[in-house]
């Protein structure tokens, strides 16, 4: 399958969730993510390549195995050392590679815009904005850990939702993440933990390098486990317009996710039968 069109984020930056969103929006066959996420690779073991499929999600093992198989039978490949793509210039750039991929088209897109539109359709921006700017303003502290999330935090939380500019720190993506691992946990996101312990902020969050993991801290540094966030959202779905309108067909969790969601679902009659029937169908 010849690929003749590449869509790349401005300055080469896209969070993993934004890649997923763009793949679905433009109906791409998939997306390649060069990421410092915890897939060991590269000289320092902090570089990896992810491939997401047409539904926006990570490729299933079958696809990865097939890719690995094909790499073993490749007979030739060509490189284009003179191809210069200006990642800082938004818009279309066409290249004539003098082969069957004619023209070879590269589009540099705003890294945040499409993802922001998606979030607007899910969450109640008006309610969040009044929470962050109203008289009883919730003071927040967000640490983007110099990963890819900086532009998203600035544009979405500060520009769109009205959080003061000084609510967000480490928002410039750096190649070395400013020297500290962009690991949003209690070991590495210590600056956030310290800031929250000061008692000034009611909500804190940090993100990993590619924006698909986060840590949430409550007042005085209370650690909210990501598995608990899922259960909290499940318990408060009516406050999220998208789910209020569309309903929910299921909650997914994987091997490392705790059973917090199960405890919530089993405690409400609304979902009880659903959970049980899922358990049964898993057993069958
Ligand atoms: C934080 O992440 C690092 C690297 O993945 C890990 O070694 C460490 O145990 C984690 N700390 C906590 C508290 O989860
Ligand atoms: C969220 O869910 C919890 C647990 O059921 C409940 O105590 C709380 O009132 C809910 N909050 C809102 C805003 O609905």
Coordinates of C-alpha atoms and ligand atoms in Angstrom, one line a residue:
X1 CA 0.0 0.0 0.0
X2 CA 1.8 3.2 -1.1
X3 CA 1.6 6.0 1.4
X4 CA 1.5 9.4 -0.3
X5 CA 0.4 11.7 2.4
X6 CA 1.8 12.4 5.8
X7 CA 0.1 14.6 8.5
X8 CA 2.6 15.8 11.1
X9 CA 2.0 18.0 14.2
X10 CA 3.4 21.6 14.3
X11 CA 7.1 21.4 15.2
X12 CA 6.8 17.6 15.1
X13 CA 4.8 17.6 18.3
X14 CA 1.6 15.6 18.9
X15 CA 0.4 13.9 22.1
X16 CA -0.5 10.3 21.7
X17 CA -4.2 11.0 22.4
X18 CA -4.1 13.8 19.8
X19 CA -2.6 11.3 17.3
X20 CA -5.4 9.0 18.0
X21 CA -7.9 11.8 17.5
X22 CA -6.4 12.9 14.2
X23 CA -6.2 9.4 12.8
X24 CA -9.9 9.0 13.3
X25 CA -10.8 12.5 12.1
X26 CA -8.9 12.2 8.8
X27 CA -9.7 8.5 8.4
X28 CA -6.0 7.7 8.2
X29 CA -4.9 4.0 7.9
X30 CA -2.8 4.5 11.0
X31 CA -0.3 6.7 12.8
X32 CA 3.4 6.4 13.6
X33 CA 4.4 7.9 16.9
X34 CA 8.1 8.5 17.7
X35 CA 8.0 8.7 21.4
X36 CA 10.0 8.9 24.5
X37 CA 7.4 6.9 26.2
X38 CA 8.5 3.9 28.2
X39 CA 9.2 1.7 25.2
X40 CA 12.9 1.0 25.4
X41 CA 14.8 2.0 22.3
X42 CA 17.5 4.4 21.1
X43 CA 20.9 5.2 22.7
X44 CA 19.5 6.1 26.1
X45 CA 16.7 3.5 26.1
X46 CA 14.1 6.3 26.1
X47 CA 13.1 6.3 22.5
X48 CA 10.4 4.1 21.0
X49 CA 8.1 3.8 18.0
X50 CA 4.4 3.1 18.4
X51 CA 2.0 2.3 15.6
X52 CA -1.6 3.1 16.1
X53 CA -4.2 1.6 13.8
X54 CA -7.2 3.1 12.0
X55 CA -9.4 3.1 15.1
X56 CA -6.9 5.4 16.7
X57 CA -5.8 2.8 19.3
X58 CA -2.5 0.9 19.7
X59 CA -1.9 -1.9 17.1
X60 CA -2.9 -5.3 18.2
X61 CA -0.1 -7.9 18.5
X62 CA -1.2 -9.5 15.2
X63 CA -0.4 -6.3 13.3
X64 CA 2.9 -5.8 15.1
X65 CA 3.9 -9.4 14.3
X66 CA 3.0 -8.9 10.7
X67 CA 5.1 -5.8 10.5
X68 CA 8.0 -7.6 12.1
X69 CA 7.6 -10.4 9.6
X70 CA 7.7 -8.0 6.7
X71 CA 10.8 -6.3 7.9
X72 CA 12.6 -9.6 7.7
X73 CA 11.8 -10.0 4.0
X74 CA 12.4 -6.4 2.8
X75 CA 14.6 -6.4 -0.2
X76 CA 15.3 -2.7 -0.6
X77 CA 14.5 0.7 0.7
X78 CA 15.3 4.2 -0.5
X79 CA 16.1 7.2 1.6
X80 CA 15.7 10.8 0.4
X81 CA 18.6 12.8 2.1
X82 CA 17.6 16.0 0.3
X83 CA 14.0 16.0 1.3
X84 CA 13.6 18.9 3.7
X85 CA 10.3 19.3 5.5
X86 CA 9.7 22.5 7.3
X87 CA 8.0 21.3 10.5
X88 CA 7.5 24.9 11.7
X89 CA 5.4 26.0 8.7
X90 CA 1.6 25.1 8.9
X91 CA 0.0 23.9 5.7
X92 CA 0.7 21.6 2.8
X93 CA 4.1 20.9 1.3
X94 CA 4.3 18.8 -1.9
X95 CA 7.4 16.9 -3.0
X96 CA 8.1 15.2 -6.3
X97 CA 10.0 12.0 -5.4
X98 CA 10.1 10.9 -9.0
X99 CA 8.5 7.6 -8.1
X100 CA 5.0 6.2 -7.9
X101 CA 4.1 8.2 -4.8
X102 CA 3.1 11.3 -6.8
X103 CA 3.0 13.9 -5.4
X104 CA 4.2 13.0 -2.0
X105 CA 2.3 15.4 0.3
X106 CA 3.1 16.5 3.8
X107 CA 0.7 18.5 5.9
X108 CA 1.8 20.3 9.0
X109 CA -1.2 20.7 11.3
X110 CA -1.8 22.7 14.5
X111 CA -0.9 20.2 17.3
X112 CA -3.8 21.2 19.6
X113 CA -6.8 22.3 17.4
X114 CA -8.4 19.0 16.4
X115 CA -7.9 17.5 19.9
X116 CA -9.4 20.7 21.4
X117 CA -12.5 20.3 19.2
X118 CA -12.9 16.8 20.4
X119 CA -12.6 17.8 24.1
X120 CA -15.2 20.5 23.5
X121 CA -17.6 17.9 22.4
X122 CA -17.0 15.8 25.5
X123 CA -16.7 18.1 28.5
X124 CA -18.6 21.1 29.7
X125 CA -16.1 23.8 29.0
X126 CA -18.5 26.5 30.4
X127 CA -18.7 24.7 33.8
X128 CA -15.0 24.1 33.9
X129 CA -14.3 27.7 33.0
X130 CA -16.5 29.1 35.8
X131 CA -14.8 26.7 38.2
X132 CA -11.4 28.0 37.2
X133 CA -12.3 31.7 37.0
X134 CA -15.4 32.3 39.2
X135 CA -15.5 34.0 42.6
X136 CA -14.7 30.7 44.4
X137 CA -12.0 29.9 41.9
X138 CA -10.4 26.5 42.1
X139 CA -6.6 27.1 42.0
X140 CA -4.8 24.5 40.0
X141 CA -1.2 23.7 39.4
X142 CA -0.2 21.7 36.3
X143 CA 3.3 20.4 35.5
X144 CA 3.8 19.4 31.8
X145 CA 7.3 18.1 32.8
X146 CA 8.8 19.6 29.6
X147 CA 7.1 16.8 27.5
X148 CA 4.7 17.1 24.6
X149 CA 1.8 18.3 26.8
X150 CA 3.0 21.9 27.3
X151 CA 1.2 23.4 24.2
X152 CA -2.0 21.5 25.2
X153 CA -2.0 22.7 28.8
X154 CA -1.3 26.3 27.8
X155 CA -3.9 26.4 25.1
X156 CA -6.7 24.3 26.7
X157 CA -6.4 25.0 30.4
X158 CA -5.1 28.6 30.3
X159 CA -6.3 30.2 27.0
X160 CA -9.6 28.3 26.6
X161 CA -10.6 27.5 30.2
X162 CA -9.2 30.6 31.8
X163 CA -6.7 29.2 34.3
X164 CA -4.1 31.9 35.1
X165 CA -0.9 31.5 33.0
X166 CA 1.2 30.8 36.2
X167 CA -1.0 27.7 36.9
X168 CA 1.1 25.8 34.3
X169 CA 4.8 25.1 34.6
X170 CA 7.4 23.3 32.5
X171 CA 5.3 23.8 29.4
X172 CA 8.2 24.1 26.9
X173 CA 8.9 20.7 25.3
X174 CA 12.6 19.9 25.7
X175 CA 14.6 17.1 24.1
X176 CA 16.0 16.1 27.5
X177 CA 12.9 17.1 29.4
X178 CA 15.0 19.6 31.4
X179 CA 17.1 16.8 32.8
X180 CA 14.5 15.0 34.8
X181 CA 12.5 11.9 33.6
X182 CA 9.0 12.9 32.6
X183 CA 7.5 10.3 34.8
X184 CA 4.3 11.6 36.4
X185 CA 4.5 9.7 39.7
X186 CA 5.4 10.4 43.3
X187 CA 9.1 9.6 42.7
X188 CA 9.7 12.0 39.9
X189 CA 7.0 14.7 39.9
X190 CA 8.3 15.8 43.3
X191 CA 8.1 19.5 42.4
X192 CA 4.3 19.1 41.9
X193 CA 4.0 17.2 45.1
X194 CA 5.8 19.9 47.0
X195 CA 3.8 22.7 45.4
X196 CA 0.5 20.9 46.4
X197 CA 1.7 20.3 50.0
X198 CA 1.9 24.1 50.3
X199 CA -1.9 24.0 50.5
X200 CA -2.4 26.9 48.0
X201 CA -3.9 24.7 45.2
X202 CA -7.0 22.5 45.1
X203 CA -6.1 20.4 42.1
X204 CA -2.7 19.4 40.6
X205 CA -1.7 17.3 37.7
X206 CA 1.4 16.2 35.8
X207 CA 1.8 14.4 32.5
X208 CA 4.2 12.0 30.9
X209 CA 6.3 12.8 27.9
X210 CA 3.7 11.8 25.2
X211 CA 0.6 12.7 27.2
X212 CA -1.1 9.4 27.6
X213 CA -0.4 9.0 31.3
X214 CA -1.0 11.5 34.1
X215 CA -0.9 11.9 37.9
X216 CA -3.6 13.8 39.7
X217 CA -3.2 15.3 43.2
X218 CA -5.9 16.8 45.3
X219 CA -5.6 19.4 48.0
X220 CA -2.5 19.1 50.2
X221 CA -1.0 16.6 47.8
X222 CA -3.6 13.8 48.1
X223 CA -2.6 11.2 45.5
X224 CA -5.5 10.1 43.2
X225 CA -4.6 6.9 41.6
X226 CA -5.4 6.9 37.8
X227 CA -7.5 3.8 38.4
X228 CA -9.5 5.7 40.9
X229 CA -10.0 8.6 38.4
X230 CA -11.8 6.1 36.1
X231 CA -14.1 5.1 39.0
X232 CA -14.7 8.7 39.9
X233 CA -15.7 9.5 36.3
X234 CA -18.0 6.5 36.2
X235 CA -19.7 7.7 39.3
X236 CA -20.1 11.2 37.9
X237 CA -20.9 10.5 34.3
X238 CA -23.9 12.8 34.3
X239 CA -21.6 15.8 34.7
X240 CA -19.9 14.9 31.4
X241 CA -22.1 16.1 28.5
X242 CA -20.9 13.6 26.0
X243 CA -21.7 10.6 28.2
X244 CA -24.9 12.1 29.4
X245 CA -26.0 12.3 25.8
X246 CA -24.5 9.2 24.3
X247 CA -24.7 6.9 27.4
X248 CA -21.9 4.4 28.1
X249 CA -21.6 1.0 26.6
X250 CA -18.9 -0.3 28.9
X251 CA -15.8 0.4 30.9
X252 CA -12.6 -1.1 29.9
X253 CA -9.6 -1.9 32.1
X254 CA -6.4 -3.8 31.4
X255 CA -4.1 -5.9 33.4
X256 CA -2.5 -3.0 35.4
X257 CA -5.8 -1.2 36.2
X258 CA -7.0 -1.7 39.7
X259 CA -10.5 -3.0 40.6
X260 CA -11.8 0.4 41.7
X261 CA -14.1 0.6 38.7
X262 CA -15.5 -2.8 39.5
X263 CA -16.3 -1.8 43.1
X264 CA -18.2 1.3 41.9
X265 CA -20.1 -0.6 39.2
X266 CA -21.0 -3.5 41.6
X267 CA -22.2 -0.9 44.1
X268 CA -24.8 0.6 41.8
X269 CA -27.8 -1.4 40.6
X270 CA -27.7 0.4 37.3
X271 CA -24.7 -1.4 36.1
X272 CA -24.9 -4.7 38.1
X273 CA -26.4 -6.8 35.4
X274 CA -24.1 -5.4 32.9
X275 CA -21.0 -6.2 34.8
X276 CA -22.2 -9.7 35.6
X277 CA -23.1 -10.4 32.0
X278 CA -19.6 -9.2 30.9
X279 CA -18.0 -11.5 33.4
X280 CA -20.0 -14.4 32.1
X281 CA -19.2 -13.7 28.5
X282 CA -15.5 -13.4 29.4
X283 CA -15.7 -16.8 31.1
X284 CA -17.5 -18.5 28.2
Ligands
LIG1 C1 8.0 6.1 39.2 O1 8.5 5.7 37.9 C2 9.7 5.1 37.9 C3 10.1 4.8 36.5 O2 9.1 4.1 35.8 C4 9.7 3.8 38.8 O3 11.0 3.2 38.9 C5 9.2 4.2 40.2 O4 9.1 3.1 41.0 C6 7.9 5.0 40.1 N1 7.5 5.4 41.5 C7 6.3 5.2 42.0 C8 6.1 5.8 43.4 O5 5.4 4.7 41.4
LIG2 C1 -19.5 12.1 42.1 O1 -19.7 10.7 42.6 C2 -19.6 10.6 44.0 C3 -19.7 9.1 44.4 O2 -20.9 8.6 44.0 C4 -20.6 11.4 44.7 O3 -20.4 11.4 46.1 C5 -20.5 12.9 44.3 O4 -21.6 13.7 44.8 C6 -20.6 13.0 42.7 N1 -20.4 14.4 42.3 C7 -21.1 15.0 41.4 C8 -20.7 16.4 41.1 O5 -22.1 14.4 40.9

